[in-house]
PDB file of C-alpha atoms in Angstrom:
ATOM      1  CA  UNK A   1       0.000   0.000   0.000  1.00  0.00           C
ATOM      2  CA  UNK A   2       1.421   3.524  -1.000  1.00  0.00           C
ATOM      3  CA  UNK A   3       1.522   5.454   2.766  1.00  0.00           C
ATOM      4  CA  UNK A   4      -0.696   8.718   2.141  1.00  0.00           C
ATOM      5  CA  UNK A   5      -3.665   5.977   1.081  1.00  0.00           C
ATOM      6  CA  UNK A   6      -2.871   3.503   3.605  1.00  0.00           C
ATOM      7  CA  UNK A   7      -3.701   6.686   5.951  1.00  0.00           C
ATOM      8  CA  UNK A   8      -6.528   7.598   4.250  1.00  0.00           C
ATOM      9  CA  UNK A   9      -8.073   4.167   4.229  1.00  0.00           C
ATOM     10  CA  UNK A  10      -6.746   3.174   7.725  1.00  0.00           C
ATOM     11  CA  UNK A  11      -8.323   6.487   8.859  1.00  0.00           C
ATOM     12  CA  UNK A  12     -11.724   6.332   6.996  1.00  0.00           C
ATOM     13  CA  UNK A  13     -11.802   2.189   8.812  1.00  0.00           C
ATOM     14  CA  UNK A  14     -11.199   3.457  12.063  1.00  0.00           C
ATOM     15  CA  UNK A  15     -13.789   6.366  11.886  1.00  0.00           C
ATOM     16  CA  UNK A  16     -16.113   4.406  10.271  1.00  0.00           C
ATOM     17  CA  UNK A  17     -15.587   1.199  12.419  1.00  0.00           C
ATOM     18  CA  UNK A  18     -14.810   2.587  15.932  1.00  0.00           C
ATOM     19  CA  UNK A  19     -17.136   5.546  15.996  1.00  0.00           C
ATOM     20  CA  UNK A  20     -15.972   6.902  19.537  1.00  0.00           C
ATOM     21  CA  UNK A  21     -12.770   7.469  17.463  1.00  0.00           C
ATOM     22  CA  UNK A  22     -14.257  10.005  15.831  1.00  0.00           C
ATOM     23  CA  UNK A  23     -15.697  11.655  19.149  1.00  0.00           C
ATOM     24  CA  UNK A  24     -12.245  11.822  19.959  1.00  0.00           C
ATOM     25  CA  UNK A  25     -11.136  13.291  16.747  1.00  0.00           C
ATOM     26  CA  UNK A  26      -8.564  10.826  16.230  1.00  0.00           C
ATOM     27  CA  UNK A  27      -6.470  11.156  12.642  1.00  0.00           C
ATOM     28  CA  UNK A  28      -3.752   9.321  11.121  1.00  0.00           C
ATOM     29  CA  UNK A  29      -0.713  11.300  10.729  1.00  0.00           C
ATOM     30  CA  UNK A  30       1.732   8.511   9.504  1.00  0.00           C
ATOM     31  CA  UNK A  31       0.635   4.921   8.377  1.00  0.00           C
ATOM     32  CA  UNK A  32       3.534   2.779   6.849  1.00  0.00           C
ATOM     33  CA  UNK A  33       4.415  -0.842   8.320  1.00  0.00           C
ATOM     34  CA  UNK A  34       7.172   0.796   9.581  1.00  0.00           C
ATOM     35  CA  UNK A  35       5.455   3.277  12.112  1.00  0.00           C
ATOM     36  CA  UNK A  36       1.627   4.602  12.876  1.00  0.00           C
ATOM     37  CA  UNK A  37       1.166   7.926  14.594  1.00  0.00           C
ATOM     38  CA  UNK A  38      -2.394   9.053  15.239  1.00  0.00           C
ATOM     39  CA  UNK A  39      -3.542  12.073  16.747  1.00  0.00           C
ATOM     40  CA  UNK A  40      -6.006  13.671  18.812  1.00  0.00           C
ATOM     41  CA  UNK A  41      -7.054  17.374  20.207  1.00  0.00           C
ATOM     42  CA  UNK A  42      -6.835  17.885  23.621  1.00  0.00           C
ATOM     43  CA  UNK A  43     -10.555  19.735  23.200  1.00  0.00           C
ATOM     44  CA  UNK A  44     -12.059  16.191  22.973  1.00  0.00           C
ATOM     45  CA  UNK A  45     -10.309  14.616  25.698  1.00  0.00           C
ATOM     46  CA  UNK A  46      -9.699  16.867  27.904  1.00  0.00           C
ATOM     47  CA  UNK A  47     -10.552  16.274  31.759  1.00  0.00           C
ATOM     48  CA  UNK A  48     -11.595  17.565  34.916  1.00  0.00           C
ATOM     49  CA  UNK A  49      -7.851  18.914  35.249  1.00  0.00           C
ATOM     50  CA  UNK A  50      -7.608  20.447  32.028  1.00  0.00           C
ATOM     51  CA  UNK A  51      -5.249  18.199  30.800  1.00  0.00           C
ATOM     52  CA  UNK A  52      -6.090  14.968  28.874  1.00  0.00           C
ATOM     53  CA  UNK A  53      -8.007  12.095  30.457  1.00  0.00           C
ATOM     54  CA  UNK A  54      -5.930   9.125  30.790  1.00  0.00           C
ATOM     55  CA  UNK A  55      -8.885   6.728  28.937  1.00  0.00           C
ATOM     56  CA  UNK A  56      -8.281   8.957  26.174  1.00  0.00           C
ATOM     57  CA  UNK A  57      -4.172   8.487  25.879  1.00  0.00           C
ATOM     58  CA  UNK A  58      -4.998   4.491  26.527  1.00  0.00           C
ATOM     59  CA  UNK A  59      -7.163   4.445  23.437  1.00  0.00           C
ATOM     60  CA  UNK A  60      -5.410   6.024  20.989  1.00  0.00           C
ATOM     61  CA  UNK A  61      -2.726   4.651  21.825  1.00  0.00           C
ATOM     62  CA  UNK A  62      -4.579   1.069  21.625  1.00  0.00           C
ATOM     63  CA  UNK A  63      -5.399   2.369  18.051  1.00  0.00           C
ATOM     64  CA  UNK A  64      -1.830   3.012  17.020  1.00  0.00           C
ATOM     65  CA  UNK A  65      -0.603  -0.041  18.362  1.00  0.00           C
ATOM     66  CA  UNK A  66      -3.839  -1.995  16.747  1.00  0.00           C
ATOM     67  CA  UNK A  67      -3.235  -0.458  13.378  1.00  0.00           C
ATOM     68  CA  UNK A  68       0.206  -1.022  12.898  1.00  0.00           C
ATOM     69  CA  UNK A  69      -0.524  -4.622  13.239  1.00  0.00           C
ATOM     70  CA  UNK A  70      -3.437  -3.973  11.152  1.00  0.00           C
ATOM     71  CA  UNK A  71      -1.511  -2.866   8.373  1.00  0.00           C
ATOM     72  CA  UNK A  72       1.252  -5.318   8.664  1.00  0.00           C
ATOM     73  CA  UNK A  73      -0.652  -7.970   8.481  1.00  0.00           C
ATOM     74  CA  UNK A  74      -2.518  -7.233   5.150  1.00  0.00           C
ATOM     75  CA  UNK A  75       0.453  -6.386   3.628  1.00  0.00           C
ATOM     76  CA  UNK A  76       2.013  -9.548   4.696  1.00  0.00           C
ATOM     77  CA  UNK A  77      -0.900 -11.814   4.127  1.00  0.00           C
ATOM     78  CA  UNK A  78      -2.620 -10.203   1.981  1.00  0.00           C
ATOM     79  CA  UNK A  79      -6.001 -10.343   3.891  1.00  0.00           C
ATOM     80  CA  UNK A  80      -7.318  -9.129   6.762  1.00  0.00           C
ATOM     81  CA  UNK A  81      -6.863 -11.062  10.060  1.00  0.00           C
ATOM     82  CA  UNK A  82      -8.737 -10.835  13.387  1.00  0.00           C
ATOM     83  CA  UNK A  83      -6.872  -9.272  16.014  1.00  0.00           C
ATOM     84  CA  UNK A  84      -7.799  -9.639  19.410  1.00  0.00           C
ATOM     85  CA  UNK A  85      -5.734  -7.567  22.349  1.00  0.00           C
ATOM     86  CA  UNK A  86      -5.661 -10.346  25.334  1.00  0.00           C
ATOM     87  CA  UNK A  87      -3.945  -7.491  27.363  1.00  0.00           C
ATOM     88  CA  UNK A  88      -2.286  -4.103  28.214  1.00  0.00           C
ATOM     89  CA  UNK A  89      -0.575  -2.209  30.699  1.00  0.00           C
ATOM     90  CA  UNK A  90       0.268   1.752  30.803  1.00  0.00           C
ATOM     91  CA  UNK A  91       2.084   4.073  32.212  1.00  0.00           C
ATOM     92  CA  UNK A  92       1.043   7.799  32.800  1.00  0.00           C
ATOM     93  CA  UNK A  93       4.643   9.409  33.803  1.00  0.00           C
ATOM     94  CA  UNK A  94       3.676  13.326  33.194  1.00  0.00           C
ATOM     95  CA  UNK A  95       0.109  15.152  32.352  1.00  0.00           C
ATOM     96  CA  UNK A  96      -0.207  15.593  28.554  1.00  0.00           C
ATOM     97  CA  UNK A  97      -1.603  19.054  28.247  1.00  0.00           C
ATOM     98  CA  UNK A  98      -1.979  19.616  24.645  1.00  0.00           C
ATOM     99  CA  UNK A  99      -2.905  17.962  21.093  1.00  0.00           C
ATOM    100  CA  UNK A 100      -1.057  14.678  21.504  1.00  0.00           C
ATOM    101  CA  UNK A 101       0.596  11.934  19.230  1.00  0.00           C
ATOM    102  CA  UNK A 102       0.204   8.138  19.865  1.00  0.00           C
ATOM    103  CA  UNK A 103       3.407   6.618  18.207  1.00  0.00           C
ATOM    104  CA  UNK A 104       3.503   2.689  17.556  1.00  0.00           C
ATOM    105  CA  UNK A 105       7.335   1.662  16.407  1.00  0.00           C
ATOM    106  CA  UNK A 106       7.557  -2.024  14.355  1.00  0.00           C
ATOM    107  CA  UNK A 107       9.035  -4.306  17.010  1.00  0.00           C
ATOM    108  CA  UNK A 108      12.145  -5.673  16.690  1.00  0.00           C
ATOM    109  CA  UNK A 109      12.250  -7.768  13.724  1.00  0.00           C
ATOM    110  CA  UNK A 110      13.133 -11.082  14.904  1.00  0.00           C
ATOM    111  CA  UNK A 111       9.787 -10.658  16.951  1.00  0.00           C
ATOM    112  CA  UNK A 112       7.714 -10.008  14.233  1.00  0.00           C
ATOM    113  CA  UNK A 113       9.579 -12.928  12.465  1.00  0.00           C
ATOM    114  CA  UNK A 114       8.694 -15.351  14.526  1.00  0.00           C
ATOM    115  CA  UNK A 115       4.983 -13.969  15.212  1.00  0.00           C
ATOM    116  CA  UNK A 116       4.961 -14.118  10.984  1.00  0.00           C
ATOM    117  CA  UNK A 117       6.811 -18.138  11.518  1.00  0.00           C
ATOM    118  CA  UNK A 118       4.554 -19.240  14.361  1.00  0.00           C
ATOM    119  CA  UNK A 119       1.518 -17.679  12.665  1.00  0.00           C
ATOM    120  CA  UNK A 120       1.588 -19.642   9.603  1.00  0.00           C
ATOM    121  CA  UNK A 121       2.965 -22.915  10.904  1.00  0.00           C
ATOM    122  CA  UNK A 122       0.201 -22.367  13.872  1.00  0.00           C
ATOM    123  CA  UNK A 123      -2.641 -20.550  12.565  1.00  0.00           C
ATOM    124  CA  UNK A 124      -2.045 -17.850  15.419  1.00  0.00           C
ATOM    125  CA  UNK A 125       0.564 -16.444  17.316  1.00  0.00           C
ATOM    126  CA  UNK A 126       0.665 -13.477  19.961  1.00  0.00           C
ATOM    127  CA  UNK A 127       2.747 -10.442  19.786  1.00  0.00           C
ATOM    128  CA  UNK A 128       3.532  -8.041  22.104  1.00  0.00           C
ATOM    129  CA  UNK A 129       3.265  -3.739  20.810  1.00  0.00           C
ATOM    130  CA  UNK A 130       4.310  -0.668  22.472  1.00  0.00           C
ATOM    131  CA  UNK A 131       3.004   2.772  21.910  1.00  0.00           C
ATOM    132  CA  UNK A 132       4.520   6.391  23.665  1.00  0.00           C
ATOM    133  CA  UNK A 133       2.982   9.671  23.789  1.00  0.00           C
ATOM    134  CA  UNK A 134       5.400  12.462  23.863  1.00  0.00           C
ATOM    135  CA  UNK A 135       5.044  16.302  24.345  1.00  0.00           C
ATOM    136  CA  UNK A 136       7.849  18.711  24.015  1.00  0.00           C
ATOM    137  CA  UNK A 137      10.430  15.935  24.161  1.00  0.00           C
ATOM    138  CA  UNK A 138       8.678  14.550  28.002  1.00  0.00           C
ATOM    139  CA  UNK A 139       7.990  11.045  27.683  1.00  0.00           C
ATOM    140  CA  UNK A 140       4.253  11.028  29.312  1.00  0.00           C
ATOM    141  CA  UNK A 141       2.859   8.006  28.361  1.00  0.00           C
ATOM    142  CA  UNK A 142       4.205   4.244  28.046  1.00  0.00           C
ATOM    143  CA  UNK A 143       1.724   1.576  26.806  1.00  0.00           C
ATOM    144  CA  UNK A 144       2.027  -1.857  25.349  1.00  0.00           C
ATOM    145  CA  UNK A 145      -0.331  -4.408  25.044  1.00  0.00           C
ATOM    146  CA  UNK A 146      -0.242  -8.545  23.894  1.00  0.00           C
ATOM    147  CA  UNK A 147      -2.239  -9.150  20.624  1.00  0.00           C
ATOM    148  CA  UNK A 148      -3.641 -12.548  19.579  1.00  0.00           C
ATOM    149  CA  UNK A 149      -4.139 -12.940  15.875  1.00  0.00           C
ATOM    150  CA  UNK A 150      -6.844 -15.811  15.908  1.00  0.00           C
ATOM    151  CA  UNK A 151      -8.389 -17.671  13.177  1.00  0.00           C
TER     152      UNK A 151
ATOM    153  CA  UNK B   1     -23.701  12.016  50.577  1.00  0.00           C
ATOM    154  CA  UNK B   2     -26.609  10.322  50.130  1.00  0.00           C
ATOM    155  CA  UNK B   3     -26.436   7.968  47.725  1.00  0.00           C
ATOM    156  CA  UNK B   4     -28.988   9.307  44.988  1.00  0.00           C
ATOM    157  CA  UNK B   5     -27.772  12.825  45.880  1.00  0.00           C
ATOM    158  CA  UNK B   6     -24.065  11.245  45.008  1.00  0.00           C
ATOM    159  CA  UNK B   7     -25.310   9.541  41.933  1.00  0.00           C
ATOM    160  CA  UNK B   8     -26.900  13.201  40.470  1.00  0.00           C
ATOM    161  CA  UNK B   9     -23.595  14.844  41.435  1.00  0.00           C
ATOM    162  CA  UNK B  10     -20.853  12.453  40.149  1.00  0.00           C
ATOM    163  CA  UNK B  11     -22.594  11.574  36.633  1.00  0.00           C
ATOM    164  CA  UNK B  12     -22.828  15.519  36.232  1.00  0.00           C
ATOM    165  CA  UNK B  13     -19.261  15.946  37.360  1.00  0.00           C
ATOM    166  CA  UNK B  14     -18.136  13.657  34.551  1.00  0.00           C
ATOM    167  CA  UNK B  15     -20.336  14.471  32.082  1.00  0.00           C
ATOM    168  CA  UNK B  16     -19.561  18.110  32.669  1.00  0.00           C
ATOM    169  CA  UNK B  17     -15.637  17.209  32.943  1.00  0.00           C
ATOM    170  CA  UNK B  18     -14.426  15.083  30.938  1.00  0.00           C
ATOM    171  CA  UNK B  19     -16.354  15.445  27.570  1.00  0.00           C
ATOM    172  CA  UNK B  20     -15.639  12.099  25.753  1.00  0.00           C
ATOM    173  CA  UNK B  21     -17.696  10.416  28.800  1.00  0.00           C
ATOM    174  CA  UNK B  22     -20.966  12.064  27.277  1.00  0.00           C
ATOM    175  CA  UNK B  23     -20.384  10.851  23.752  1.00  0.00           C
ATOM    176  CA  UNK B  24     -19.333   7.103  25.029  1.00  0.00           C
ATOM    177  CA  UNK B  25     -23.081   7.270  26.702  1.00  0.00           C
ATOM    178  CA  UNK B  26     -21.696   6.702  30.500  1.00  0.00           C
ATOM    179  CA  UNK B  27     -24.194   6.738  33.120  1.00  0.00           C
ATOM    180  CA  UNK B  28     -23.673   6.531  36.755  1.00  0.00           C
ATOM    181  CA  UNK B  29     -26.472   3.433  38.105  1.00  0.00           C
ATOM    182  CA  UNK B  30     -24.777   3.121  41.393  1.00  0.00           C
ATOM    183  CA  UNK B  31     -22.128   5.675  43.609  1.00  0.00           C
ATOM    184  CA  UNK B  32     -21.534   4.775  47.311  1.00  0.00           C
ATOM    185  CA  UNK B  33     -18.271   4.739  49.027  1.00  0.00           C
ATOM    186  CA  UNK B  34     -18.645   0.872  48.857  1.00  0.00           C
ATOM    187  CA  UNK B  35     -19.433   0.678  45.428  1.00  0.00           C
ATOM    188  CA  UNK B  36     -19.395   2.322  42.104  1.00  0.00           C
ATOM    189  CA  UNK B  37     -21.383   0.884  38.927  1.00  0.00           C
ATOM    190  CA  UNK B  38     -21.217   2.777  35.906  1.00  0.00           C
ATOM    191  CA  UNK B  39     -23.054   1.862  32.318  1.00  0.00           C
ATOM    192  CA  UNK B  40     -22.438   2.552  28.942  1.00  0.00           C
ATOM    193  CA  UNK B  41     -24.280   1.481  25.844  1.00  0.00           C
ATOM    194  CA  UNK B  42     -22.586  -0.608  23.283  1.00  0.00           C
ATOM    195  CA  UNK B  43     -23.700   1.506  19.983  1.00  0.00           C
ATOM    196  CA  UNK B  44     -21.367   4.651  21.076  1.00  0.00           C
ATOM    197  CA  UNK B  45     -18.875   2.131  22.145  1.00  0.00           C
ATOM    198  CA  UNK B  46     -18.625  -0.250  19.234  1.00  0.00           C
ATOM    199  CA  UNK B  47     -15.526  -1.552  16.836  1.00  0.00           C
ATOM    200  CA  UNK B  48     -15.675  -3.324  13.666  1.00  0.00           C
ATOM    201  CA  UNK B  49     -16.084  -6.597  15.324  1.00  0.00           C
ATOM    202  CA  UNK B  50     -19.863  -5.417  16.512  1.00  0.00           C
ATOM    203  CA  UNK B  51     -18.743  -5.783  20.260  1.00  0.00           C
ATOM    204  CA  UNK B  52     -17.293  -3.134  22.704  1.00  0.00           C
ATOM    205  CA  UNK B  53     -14.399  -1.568  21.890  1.00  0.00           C
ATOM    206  CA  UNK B  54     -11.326  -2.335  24.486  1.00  0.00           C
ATOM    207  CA  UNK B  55     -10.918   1.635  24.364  1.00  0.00           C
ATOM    208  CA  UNK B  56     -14.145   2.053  26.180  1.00  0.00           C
ATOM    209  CA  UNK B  57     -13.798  -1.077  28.265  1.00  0.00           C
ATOM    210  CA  UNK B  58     -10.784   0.332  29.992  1.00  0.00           C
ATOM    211  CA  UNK B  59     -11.961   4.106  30.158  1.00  0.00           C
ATOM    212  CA  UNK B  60     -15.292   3.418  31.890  1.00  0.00           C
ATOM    213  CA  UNK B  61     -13.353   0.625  34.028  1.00  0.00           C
ATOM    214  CA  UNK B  62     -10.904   4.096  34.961  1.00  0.00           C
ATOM    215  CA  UNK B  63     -13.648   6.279  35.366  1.00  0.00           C
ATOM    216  CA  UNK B  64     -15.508   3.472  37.794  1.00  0.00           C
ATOM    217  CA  UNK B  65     -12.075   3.218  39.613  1.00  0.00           C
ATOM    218  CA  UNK B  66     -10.992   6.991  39.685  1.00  0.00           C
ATOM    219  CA  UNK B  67     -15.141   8.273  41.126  1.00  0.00           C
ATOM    220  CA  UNK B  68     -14.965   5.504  44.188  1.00  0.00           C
ATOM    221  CA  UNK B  69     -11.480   7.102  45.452  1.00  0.00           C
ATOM    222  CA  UNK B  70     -12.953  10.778  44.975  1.00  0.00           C
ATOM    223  CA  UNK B  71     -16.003   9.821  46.671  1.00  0.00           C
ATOM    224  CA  UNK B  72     -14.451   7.930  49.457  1.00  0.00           C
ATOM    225  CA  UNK B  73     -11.583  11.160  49.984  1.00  0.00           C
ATOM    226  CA  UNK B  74     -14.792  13.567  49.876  1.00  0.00           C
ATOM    227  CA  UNK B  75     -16.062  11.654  52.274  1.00  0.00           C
ATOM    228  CA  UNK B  76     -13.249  11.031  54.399  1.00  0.00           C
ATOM    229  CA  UNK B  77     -11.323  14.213  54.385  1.00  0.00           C
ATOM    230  CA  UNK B  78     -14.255  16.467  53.126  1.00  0.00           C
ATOM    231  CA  UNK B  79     -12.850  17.975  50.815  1.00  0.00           C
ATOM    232  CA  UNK B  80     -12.062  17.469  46.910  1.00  0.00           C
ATOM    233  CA  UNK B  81      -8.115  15.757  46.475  1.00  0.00           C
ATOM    234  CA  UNK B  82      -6.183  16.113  43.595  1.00  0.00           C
ATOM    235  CA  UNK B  83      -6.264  11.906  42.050  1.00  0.00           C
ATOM    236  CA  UNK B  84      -3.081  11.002  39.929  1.00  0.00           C
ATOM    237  CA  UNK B  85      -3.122   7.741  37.921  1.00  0.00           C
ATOM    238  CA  UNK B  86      -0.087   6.312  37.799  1.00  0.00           C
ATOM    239  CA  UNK B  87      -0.310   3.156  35.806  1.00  0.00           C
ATOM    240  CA  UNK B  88      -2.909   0.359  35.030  1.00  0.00           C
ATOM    241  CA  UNK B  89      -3.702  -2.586  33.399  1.00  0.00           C
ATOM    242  CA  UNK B  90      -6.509  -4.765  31.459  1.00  0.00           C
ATOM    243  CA  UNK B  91      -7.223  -7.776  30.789  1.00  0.00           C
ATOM    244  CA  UNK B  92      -9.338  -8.783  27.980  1.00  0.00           C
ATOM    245  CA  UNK B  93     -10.719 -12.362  29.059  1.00  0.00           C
ATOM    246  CA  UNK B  94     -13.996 -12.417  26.712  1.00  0.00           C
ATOM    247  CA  UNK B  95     -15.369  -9.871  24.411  1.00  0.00           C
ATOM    248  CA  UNK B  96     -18.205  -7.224  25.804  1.00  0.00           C
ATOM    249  CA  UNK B  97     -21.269  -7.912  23.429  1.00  0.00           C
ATOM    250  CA  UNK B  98     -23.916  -5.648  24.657  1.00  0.00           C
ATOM    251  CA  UNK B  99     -24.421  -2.734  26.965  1.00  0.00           C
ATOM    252  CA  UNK B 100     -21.966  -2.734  29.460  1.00  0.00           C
ATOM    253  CA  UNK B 101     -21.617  -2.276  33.599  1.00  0.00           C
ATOM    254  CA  UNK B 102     -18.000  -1.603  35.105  1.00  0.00           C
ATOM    255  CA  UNK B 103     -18.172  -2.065  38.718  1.00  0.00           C
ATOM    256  CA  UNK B 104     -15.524  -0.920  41.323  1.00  0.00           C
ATOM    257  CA  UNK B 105     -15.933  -2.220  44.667  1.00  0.00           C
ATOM    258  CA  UNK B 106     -14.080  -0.577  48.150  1.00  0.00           C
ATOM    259  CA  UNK B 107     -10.726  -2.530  48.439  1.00  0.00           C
ATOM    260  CA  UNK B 108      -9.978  -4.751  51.497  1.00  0.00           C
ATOM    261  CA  UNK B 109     -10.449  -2.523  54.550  1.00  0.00           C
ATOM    262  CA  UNK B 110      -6.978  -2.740  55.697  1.00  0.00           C
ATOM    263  CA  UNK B 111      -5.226  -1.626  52.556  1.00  0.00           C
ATOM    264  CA  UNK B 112      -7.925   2.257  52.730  1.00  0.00           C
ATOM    265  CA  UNK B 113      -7.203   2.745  56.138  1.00  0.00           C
ATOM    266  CA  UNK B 114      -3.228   2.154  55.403  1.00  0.00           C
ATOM    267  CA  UNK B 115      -3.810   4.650  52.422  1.00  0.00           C
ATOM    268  CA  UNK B 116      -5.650   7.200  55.273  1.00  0.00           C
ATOM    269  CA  UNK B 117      -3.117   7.167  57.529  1.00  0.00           C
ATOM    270  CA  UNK B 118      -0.166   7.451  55.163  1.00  0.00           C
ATOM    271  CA  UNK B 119      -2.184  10.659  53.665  1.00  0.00           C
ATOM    272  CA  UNK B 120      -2.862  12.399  57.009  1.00  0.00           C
ATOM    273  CA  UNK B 121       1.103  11.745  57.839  1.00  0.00           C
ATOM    274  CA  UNK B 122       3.046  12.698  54.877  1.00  0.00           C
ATOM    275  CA  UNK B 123       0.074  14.421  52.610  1.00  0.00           C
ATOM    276  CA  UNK B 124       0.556  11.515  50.046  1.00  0.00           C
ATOM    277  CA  UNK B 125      -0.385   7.852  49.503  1.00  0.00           C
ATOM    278  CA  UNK B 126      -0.944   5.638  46.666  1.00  0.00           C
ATOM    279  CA  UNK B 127      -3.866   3.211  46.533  1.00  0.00           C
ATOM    280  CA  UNK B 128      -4.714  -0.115  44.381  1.00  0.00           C
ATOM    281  CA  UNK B 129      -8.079  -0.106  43.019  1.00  0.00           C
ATOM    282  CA  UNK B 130      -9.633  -2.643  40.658  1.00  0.00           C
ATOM    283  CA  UNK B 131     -12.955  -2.612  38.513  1.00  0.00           C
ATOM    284  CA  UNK B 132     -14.450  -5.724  36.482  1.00  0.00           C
ATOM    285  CA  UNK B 133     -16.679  -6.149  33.433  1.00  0.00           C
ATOM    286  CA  UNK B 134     -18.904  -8.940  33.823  1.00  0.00           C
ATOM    287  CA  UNK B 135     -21.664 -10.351  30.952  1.00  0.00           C
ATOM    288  CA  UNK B 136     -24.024 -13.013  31.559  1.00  0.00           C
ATOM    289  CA  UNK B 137     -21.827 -14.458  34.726  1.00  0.00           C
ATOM    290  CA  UNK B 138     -18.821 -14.240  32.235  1.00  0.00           C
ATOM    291  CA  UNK B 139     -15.957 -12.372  33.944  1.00  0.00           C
ATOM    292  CA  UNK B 140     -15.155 -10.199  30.328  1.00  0.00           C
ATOM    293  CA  UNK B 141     -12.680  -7.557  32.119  1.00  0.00           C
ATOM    294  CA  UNK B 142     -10.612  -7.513  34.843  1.00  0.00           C
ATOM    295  CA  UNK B 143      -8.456  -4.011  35.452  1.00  0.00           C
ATOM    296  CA  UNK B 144      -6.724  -2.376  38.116  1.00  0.00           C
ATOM    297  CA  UNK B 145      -4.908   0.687  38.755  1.00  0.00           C
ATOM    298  CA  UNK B 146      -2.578   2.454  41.007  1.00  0.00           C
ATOM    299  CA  UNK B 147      -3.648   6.310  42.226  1.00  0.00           C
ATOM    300  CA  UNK B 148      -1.708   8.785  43.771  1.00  0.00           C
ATOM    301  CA  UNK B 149      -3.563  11.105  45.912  1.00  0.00           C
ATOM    302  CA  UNK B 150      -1.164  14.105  45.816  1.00  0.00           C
ATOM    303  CA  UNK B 151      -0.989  18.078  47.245  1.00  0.00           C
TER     304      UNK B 151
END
């Protein structure tokens, strides 16, 4: 997939699909296999504190971790596999208190190599994801979560 | 607080505060300090698989967690405290199919009256809290986090 349609489409899926995303006002910046980033106002999310509410960071984030699998995985196998998260975990280390970016990295790749191995010997394999949030260089949010990819 | 009285004020203080809890449909059916329940409809909170996006599962599970802390330090210490979330973590044992209840009941009494005294001594404390999302008997969500009550 060329990148500026894979954000397009990826966007248009997750709006369409996921329709609290669009509450949220969630967009896709960057969408390559390489790296997702999504975005989101603070307007929408913010909290009693005037800063962003923490179920708001966790989701996008979700989203960017979510996609990049997403988009790996058609690109790979050429058809679109059920994901299902089994689990997560964050971190909030400092208040985001603006516009924010969810960033999801491509693991290393002998993980995804032997998620890709295991998957097709298996039928399904579990990989583990980890998203940031960053503002102004301030690492604010840590996330990561274990995805199944089930038959 | 009364309980009903509670019920009016804490749905209003969400819905009021933090936005994105009006457009995922949260209600408040239950706020004591022994117990929080909080609903949300599954047509604001749906994904492409047609049940409850994890997004939503873990903010209402937050929100469930974060409202029995601020109305047991209202109580307690009459008076509004400052709540940081530090961390948590979901798991995603079966997925949410239908409108959905979080429910976040008082922790074991020892570990709130540790988290009292620590606060009265040194102004600070962190507390465990955990919420669960549970269908048709079927345990579907089990979360937890950890709070910081700080200055």
């Amino acid at each position: 997939m060329e990148s500026e349609k894979t954000e397009f489409i990826l966007e248009n899926y997750l709006l369409r699909h996921i329709p609290i995303t669009s509450a949220m006002g969630v967009k896709v910046e960057q969408a390559s296999s390489q790296q997702i980033i999504l975005t989101a106002p603070k307007m929408n999310n913010i909290n009693h504190k005037k800063t962003v509410f923490g179920g708001s960071l966790h989701a996008v984030a979700t989203l960017a971790c979510w996609s990049l699998l997403h988009v790996n995985l058609i690109e790979t196998f050429d058809t679109e596999y059920q994901i299902v998260i089994a689990s997560s975990q964050i971190s909030y280390d400092f208040p985001v208190s603006a516009d924010f970016k969810a960033v999801c990295n491509m693991p290393e790749q002998v993980n995804w190599e032997r998620f890709k191995t295991i998957l097709k010997k298996k039928g399904k394999a579990r990989l583990e994801l980890s998203a940031t949030i960053v503002q102004d260089l301030q690492l604010c949010v840590s996330y990561s979560f274990v995805a199944l990819r089930v038959e």
